mmCIF file of C-alpha atoms in Angstrom:
data_model
loop_
_atom_site.group_PDB
_atom_site.id
_atom_site.type_symbol
_atom_site.label_atom_id
_atom_site.label_comp_id
_atom_site.label_asym_id
_atom_site.label_seq_id
_atom_site.Cartn_x
_atom_site.Cartn_y
_atom_site.Cartn_z
ATOM 1 C CA MET A 1 -20.969 16.082 -112.858
ATOM 2 C CA ILE A 2 -20.574 14.517 -109.474
ATOM 3 C CA ASP A 3 -21.903 11.016 -109.437
ATOM 4 C CA LEU A 4 -21.939 9.456 -106.030
ATOM 5 C CA TYR A 5 -25.210 7.486 -105.911
ATOM 6 C CA CYS A 6 -26.667 4.437 -107.535
ATOM 7 C CA GLU A 7 -29.585 6.250 -109.108
ATOM 8 C CA ARG A 8 -27.636 8.691 -111.259
ATOM 9 C CA LEU A 9 -26.509 7.153 -114.502
ATOM 10 C CA GLY A 10 -25.663 10.302 -116.389
ATOM 11 C CA PRO A 11 -26.023 14.032 -116.563
ATOM 12 C CA GLY A 12 -29.210 15.979 -116.530
ATOM 13 C CA LEU A 13 -31.469 17.714 -113.933
ATOM 14 C CA TRP A 14 -33.816 14.666 -113.671
ATOM 15 C CA ALA A 15 -31.225 11.882 -113.471
ATOM 16 C CA GLU A 16 -31.961 11.334 -109.807
ATOM 17 C CA PRO A 17 -35.833 11.777 -109.391
ATOM 18 C CA TRP A 18 -36.276 9.709 -106.350
ATOM 19 C CA ASN A 19 -33.176 11.257 -104.663
ATOM 20 C CA ALA A 20 -34.404 14.722 -105.564
ATOM 21 C CA LEU A 21 -38.056 14.213 -104.617
ATOM 22 C CA SER A 22 -37.364 12.485 -101.319
ATOM 23 C CA ASN A 23 -35.867 15.732 -100.024
ATOM 24 C CA GLY A 24 -39.472 16.684 -99.507
ATOM 25 C CA ALA A 25 -39.118 14.939 -96.165
ATOM 26 C CA PHE A 26 -37.074 17.834 -94.935
ATOM 27 C CA LEU A 27 -39.675 20.410 -96.063
ATOM 28 C CA LEU A 28 -42.439 18.363 -94.472
ATOM 29 C CA ALA A 29 -40.523 18.336 -91.146
ATOM 30 C CA PHE A 30 -40.090 22.099 -91.332
ATOM 31 C CA ILE A 31 -43.792 22.505 -91.979
ATOM 32 C CA LEU A 32 -44.800 20.136 -89.186
ATOM 33 C CA LEU A 33 -42.629 22.091 -86.750
ATOM 34 C CA LEU A 34 -44.022 25.545 -87.504
ATOM 35 C CA SER A 35 -47.189 25.127 -85.341
ATOM 36 C CA PRO A 36 -45.507 23.743 -82.203
ATOM 37 C CA SER A 37 -42.812 26.412 -82.599
ATOM 38 C CA ARG A 38 -45.430 29.151 -82.644
ATOM 39 C CA GLN A 39 -47.117 27.701 -79.655
ATOM 40 C CA ALA A 40 -43.868 27.537 -77.688
ATOM 41 C CA TRP A 41 -42.546 30.933 -78.839
ATOM 42 C CA PRO A 42 -44.105 33.152 -76.027
ATOM 43 C CA ASN A 43 -42.538 31.016 -73.316
ATOM 44 C CA LEU A 44 -39.038 30.955 -74.787
ATOM 45 C CA LEU A 45 -36.063 33.065 -73.759
ATOM 46 C CA PRO A 46 -34.233 35.121 -76.409
ATOM 47 C CA GLY A 47 -31.328 32.638 -76.744
ATOM 48 C CA GLN A 48 -33.828 29.751 -77.016
ATOM 49 C CA ARG A 49 -35.669 31.584 -79.711
ATOM 50 C CA ILE A 50 -32.586 32.163 -81.689
ATOM 51 C CA ALA A 51 -31.569 28.478 -81.454
ATOM 52 C CA LEU A 52 -35.010 27.460 -82.637
ATOM 53 C CA GLN A 53 -34.984 29.816 -85.540
ATOM 54 C CA LEU A 54 -31.521 28.484 -86.661
ATOM 55 C CA GLN A 55 -32.692 24.869 -86.511
ATOM 56 C CA LEU A 56 -35.726 25.658 -88.610
ATOM 57 C CA LEU A 57 -33.622 27.762 -91.016
ATOM 58 C CA PHE A 58 -31.054 24.945 -91.526
ATOM 59 C CA LEU A 59 -33.794 22.365 -91.842
ATOM 60 C CA LEU A 60 -35.186 24.435 -94.802
ATOM 61 C CA ALA A 61 -31.689 25.006 -96.114
ATOM 62 C CA ILE A 62 -31.044 21.194 -96.014
ATOM 63 C CA PHE A 63 -34.187 20.741 -98.281
ATOM 64 C CA ILE A 64 -33.005 23.409 -100.711
ATOM 65 C CA GLY A 65 -29.301 22.380 -100.731
ATOM 66 C CA SER A 66 -29.938 18.639 -101.100
ATOM 67 C CA SER A 67 -32.537 19.165 -103.849
ATOM 68 C CA ALA A 68 -30.061 21.292 -105.658
ATOM 69 C CA PHE A 69 -27.276 18.721 -105.354
ATOM 70 C CA HIS A 70 -29.396 15.807 -106.537
ATOM 71 C CA THR A 71 -30.392 17.824 -109.600
ATOM 72 C CA LEU A 72 -27.388 19.767 -110.547
ATOM 73 C CA ALA A 73 -24.685 17.474 -109.190
ATOM 74 C CA ASN A 74 -21.921 20.000 -109.216
ATOM 75 C CA GLN A 75 -19.393 21.326 -106.806
ATOM 76 C CA TRP A 76 -21.330 24.411 -105.451
ATOM 77 C CA SER A 77 -24.477 22.342 -104.967
ATOM 78 C CA LEU A 78 -22.498 19.745 -103.056
ATOM 79 C CA LEU A 79 -21.490 22.511 -100.675
ATOM 80 C CA ALA A 80 -24.989 23.655 -100.465
ATOM 81 C CA ASP A 81 -25.981 20.054 -99.453
ATOM 82 C CA VAL A 82 -23.137 19.413 -96.879
ATOM 83 C CA ILE A 83 -22.932 22.781 -95.104
ATOM 84 C CA PRO A 84 -26.627 23.161 -93.822
ATOM 85 C CA ILE A 85 -26.428 19.549 -92.619
ATOM 86 C CA SER A 86 -23.272 20.228 -90.592
ATOM 87 C CA LEU A 87 -24.600 23.520 -89.243
ATOM 88 C CA PHE A 88 -27.802 21.898 -88.179
ATOM 89 C CA GLN A 89 -25.963 19.356 -86.179
ATOM 90 C CA LEU A 90 -23.864 22.016 -84.404
ATOM 91 C CA VAL A 91 -26.759 24.197 -83.573
ATOM 92 C CA PHE A 92 -28.979 21.397 -82.289
ATOM 93 C CA LEU A 93 -26.211 20.133 -80.040
ATOM 94 C CA ALA A 94 -25.325 23.475 -78.764
ATOM 95 C CA ALA A 95 -29.107 24.355 -78.147
ATOM 96 C CA TYR A 96 -29.922 21.079 -76.426
ATOM 97 C CA SER A 97 -26.787 21.132 -74.226
ATOM 98 C CA ARG A 98 -27.246 24.790 -73.329
ATOM 99 C CA TYR A 99 -30.959 25.140 -72.844
ATOM 100 C CA VAL A 100 -32.097 21.481 -71.920
ATOM 101 C CA ILE A 101 -29.069 20.095 -70.135
ATOM 102 C CA ALA A 102 -28.176 23.639 -68.863
ATOM 103 C CA LEU A 103 -24.433 23.327 -69.435
ATOM 104 C CA PRO A 104 -22.415 26.497 -68.986
ATOM 105 C CA VAL A 105 -21.128 28.187 -72.149
ATOM 106 C CA TRP A 106 -17.649 26.607 -71.654
ATOM 107 C CA GLY A 107 -19.321 23.174 -71.420
ATOM 108 C CA VAL A 108 -21.166 23.807 -74.587
ATOM 109 C CA ALA A 109 -18.053 24.948 -76.372
ATOM 110 C CA SER A 110 -16.152 21.812 -75.095
ATOM 111 C CA LEU A 111 -18.929 19.519 -76.326
ATOM 112 C CA LEU A 112 -18.978 21.091 -79.778
ATOM 113 C CA ILE A 113 -15.133 20.777 -80.079
ATOM 114 C CA LEU A 114 -15.384 17.101 -78.970
ATOM 115 C CA PHE A 115 -18.047 16.546 -81.583
ATOM 116 C CA LEU A 116 -15.930 18.104 -84.371
ATOM 117 C CA VAL A 117 -12.837 16.205 -83.433
ATOM 118 C CA SER A 118 -14.825 12.922 -83.111
ATOM 119 C CA GLY A 119 -16.292 13.459 -86.596
ATOM 120 C CA TRP A 120 -12.855 14.195 -87.997
ATOM 121 C CA LEU A 121 -11.259 11.110 -86.329
ATOM 122 C CA LEU A 122 -14.110 8.741 -87.324
ATOM 123 C CA GLY A 123 -13.900 10.188 -90.884
ATOM 124 C CA LEU A 124 -10.349 8.819 -91.023
ATOM 125 C CA LEU A 125 -11.353 5.253 -90.307
ATOM 126 C CA PRO A 126 -10.132 2.845 -93.020
ATOM 127 C CA VAL A 127 -13.389 1.233 -93.661
ATOM 128 C CA ASP A 128 -15.534 1.219 -96.771
ATOM 129 C CA ILE A 129 -19.011 2.467 -95.657
ATOM 130 C CA ASN A 130 -19.681 4.697 -98.671
ATOM 131 C CA GLY A 131 -18.355 7.902 -97.028
ATOM 132 C CA SER A 132 -20.583 7.555 -93.951
ATOM 133 C CA GLN A 133 -17.751 7.506 -91.398
ATOM 134 C CA SER A 134 -18.182 11.124 -90.298
ATOM 135 C CA TYR A 135 -21.839 10.545 -89.508
ATOM 136 C CA LEU A 136 -20.856 8.051 -86.868
ATOM 137 C CA ALA A 137 -20.112 10.980 -84.502
ATOM 138 C CA ALA A 138 -23.663 12.161 -84.915
ATOM 139 C CA ALA A 139 -25.015 8.783 -84.089
ATOM 140 C CA LEU A 140 -22.882 8.598 -80.901
ATOM 141 C CA PHE A 141 -23.954 12.018 -79.731
ATOM 142 C CA VAL A 142 -27.609 11.509 -80.435
ATOM 143 C CA ALA A 143 -27.237 8.251 -78.400
ATOM 144 C CA GLY A 144 -25.733 10.280 -75.476
ATOM 145 C CA LEU A 145 -28.446 12.890 -75.698
ATOM 146 C CA GLY A 146 -31.079 10.243 -75.955
ATOM 147 C CA ILE A 147 -29.870 8.518 -72.832
ATOM 148 C CA TYR A 148 -29.894 11.841 -70.955
ATOM 149 C CA HIS A 149 -33.307 12.703 -72.231
ATOM 150 C CA ARG A 150 -34.708 9.448 -70.925
ATOM 151 C CA LEU A 151 -32.908 9.456 -67.570
ATOM 152 C CA SER A 152 -33.765 13.188 -66.819
ATOM 153 C CA HIS A 153 -37.461 12.450 -67.341
ATOM 154 C CA GLN A 154 -37.939 14.932 -70.123
ATOM 155 C CA PRO A 155 -41.326 14.954 -71.912
ATOM 156 C CA GLU A 156 -41.588 12.263 -74.526
ATOM 157 C CA PRO A 157 -38.602 10.448 -72.900
ATOM 158 C CA PHE A 158 -37.912 8.097 -75.817
ATOM 159 C CA VAL A 159 -38.159 10.644 -78.607
ATOM 160 C CA LEU A 160 -34.354 10.994 -79.161
ATOM 161 C CA LEU A 161 -33.696 7.292 -78.723
ATOM 162 C CA THR A 162 -36.281 6.779 -81.426
ATOM 163 C CA ALA A 163 -34.464 9.274 -83.526
ATOM 164 C CA LEU A 164 -31.237 7.318 -82.956
ATOM 165 C CA VAL A 165 -32.899 4.070 -84.163
ATOM 166 C CA LEU A 166 -34.142 5.761 -87.276
ATOM 167 C CA PHE A 167 -30.690 7.433 -87.794
ATOM 168 C CA LEU A 168 -28.919 4.090 -87.586
ATOM 169 C CA VAL A 169 -31.386 2.628 -90.117
ATOM 170 C CA SER A 170 -30.852 5.615 -92.410
ATOM 171 C CA LEU A 171 -27.079 5.392 -92.061
ATOM 172 C CA THR A 172 -27.272 1.721 -93.066
ATOM 173 C CA LEU A 173 -29.328 2.709 -96.146
ATOM 174 C CA ARG A 174 -26.867 5.377 -97.159
ATOM 175 C CA THR A 175 -23.934 2.906 -96.737
ATOM 176 C CA ILE A 176 -25.375 0.070 -98.884
ATOM 177 C CA ASP A 177 -26.565 2.486 -101.755
ATOM 178 C CA ASN A 178 -23.739 1.833 -104.259
ATOM 179 C CA SER A 179 -23.270 -1.806 -103.359
ATOM 180 C CA ILE A 180 -26.798 -2.919 -104.330
ATOM 181 C CA CYS A 181 -27.086 -1.175 -107.744
ATOM 182 C CA GLY A 182 -27.015 -4.428 -109.655
ATOM 183 C CA GLN A 183 -29.942 -5.767 -107.671
ATOM 184 C CA TRP A 184 -31.812 -2.414 -107.072
ATOM 185 C CA PRO A 185 -30.992 0.271 -109.660
ATOM 186 C CA LEU A 186 -32.846 3.008 -107.752
ATOM 187 C CA GLY A 187 -30.520 2.548 -104.798
ATOM 188 C CA THR A 188 -31.367 3.396 -101.245
ATOM 189 C CA HIS A 189 -30.168 7.020 -100.885
ATOM 190 C CA PHE A 190 -33.653 8.277 -101.214
ATOM 191 C CA LEU A 191 -34.659 6.310 -98.099
ATOM 192 C CA TRP A 192 -31.813 8.018 -96.251
ATOM 193 C CA HIS A 193 -33.544 11.306 -96.981
ATOM 194 C CA LEU A 194 -37.008 10.036 -95.875
ATOM 195 C CA CYS A 195 -35.652 8.701 -92.501
ATOM 196 C CA ASN A 196 -33.482 11.720 -91.908
ATOM 197 C CA GLY A 197 -36.369 13.976 -92.372
ATOM 198 C CA ALA A 198 -38.095 12.112 -89.527
ATOM 199 C CA VAL A 199 -34.820 12.161 -87.406
ATOM 200 C CA LEU A 200 -34.444 15.966 -87.679
ATOM 201 C CA TYR A 201 -38.087 16.488 -86.862
ATOM 202 C CA LEU A 202 -37.813 14.357 -83.809
ATOM 203 C CA CYS A 203 -34.708 16.163 -82.686
ATOM 204 C CA VAL A 204 -36.347 19.591 -82.934
ATOM 205 C CA ARG A 205 -39.449 18.233 -81.325
ATOM 206 C CA ALA A 206 -37.414 17.012 -78.319
ATOM 207 C CA TYR A 207 -35.853 20.462 -77.929
ATOM 208 C CA LEU A 208 -39.255 22.158 -78.090
ATOM 209 C CA LYS A 209 -41.000 19.838 -75.810
ATOM 210 C CA SER A 210 -38.340 20.107 -73.110
ATOM 211 C CA LEU A 211 -38.311 23.877 -73.292
ATOM 212 C CA THR A 212 -42.078 24.001 -73.087
ATOM 213 C CA HIS A 213 -42.088 21.727 -70.125
ATOM 214 C CA LYS A 214 -39.488 23.857 -68.316
ATOM 215 C CA GLY A 215 -41.454 26.998 -69.003
ATOM 216 C CA GLN A 216 -44.573 25.526 -67.632
ATOM 217 C CA GLY A 217 -42.721 24.432 -64.568
ATOM 218 C CA LEU A 218 -41.390 28.046 -64.038
ATOM 219 C CA HIS A 219 -44.861 29.567 -64.423
ATOM 220 C CA LEU A 220 -46.261 27.089 -61.912
ATOM 221 C CA LEU A 221 -43.543 27.882 -59.432
ATOM 222 C CA ALA A 222 -44.157 31.625 -59.795
ATOM 223 C CA PHE A 223 -47.875 31.045 -59.289
ATOM 224 C CA GLU A 224 -47.360 28.973 -56.151
ATOM 225 C CA GLN A 225 -45.068 31.564 -54.614
#
């Protein structure tokens, strides 16, 4: 048994009910994104469609993997929890930088390498923040994308900055989980799930809205010509 969180006090499938049930936030985000994804689909290029499908797939995988980990609490379920989260981050960063920022392939690859190296270096920080060091890279990159989203006048210009604020709140909640067990036995990890469901929803929404806006602009340009 892997015991990383305040709520789990022993073995058993239902030893972390709040942590397990709160993963429904990821499933809800997936469901809420289905309708706008269908609406945007006809106007997307093949690569944009693949990127969208992968984001939705990994969002669903996060729900399944995290639910498995917070019930089974073993090594394979830990991997099922961590891997989809990591893959979602990489796919979103690649998709946004390629299809919204319009970076060339080498620029996207460089950005992904920088993200991975940043995550590794920040993960080595000698600070006790409950294993949240590697997520600091995600916060930095969401901040950068959020600033770009705002300054480039994308639709819903503050959506990624809102995601950043929520992510910083969720990161704080993840960090303090074990330190407040005496005062709050449930811990705060379940709130990390709830906030992050909203964060991932907002990230995919930003991607979709920007692509839809670009597609409408291209159709208008073709009509005018």
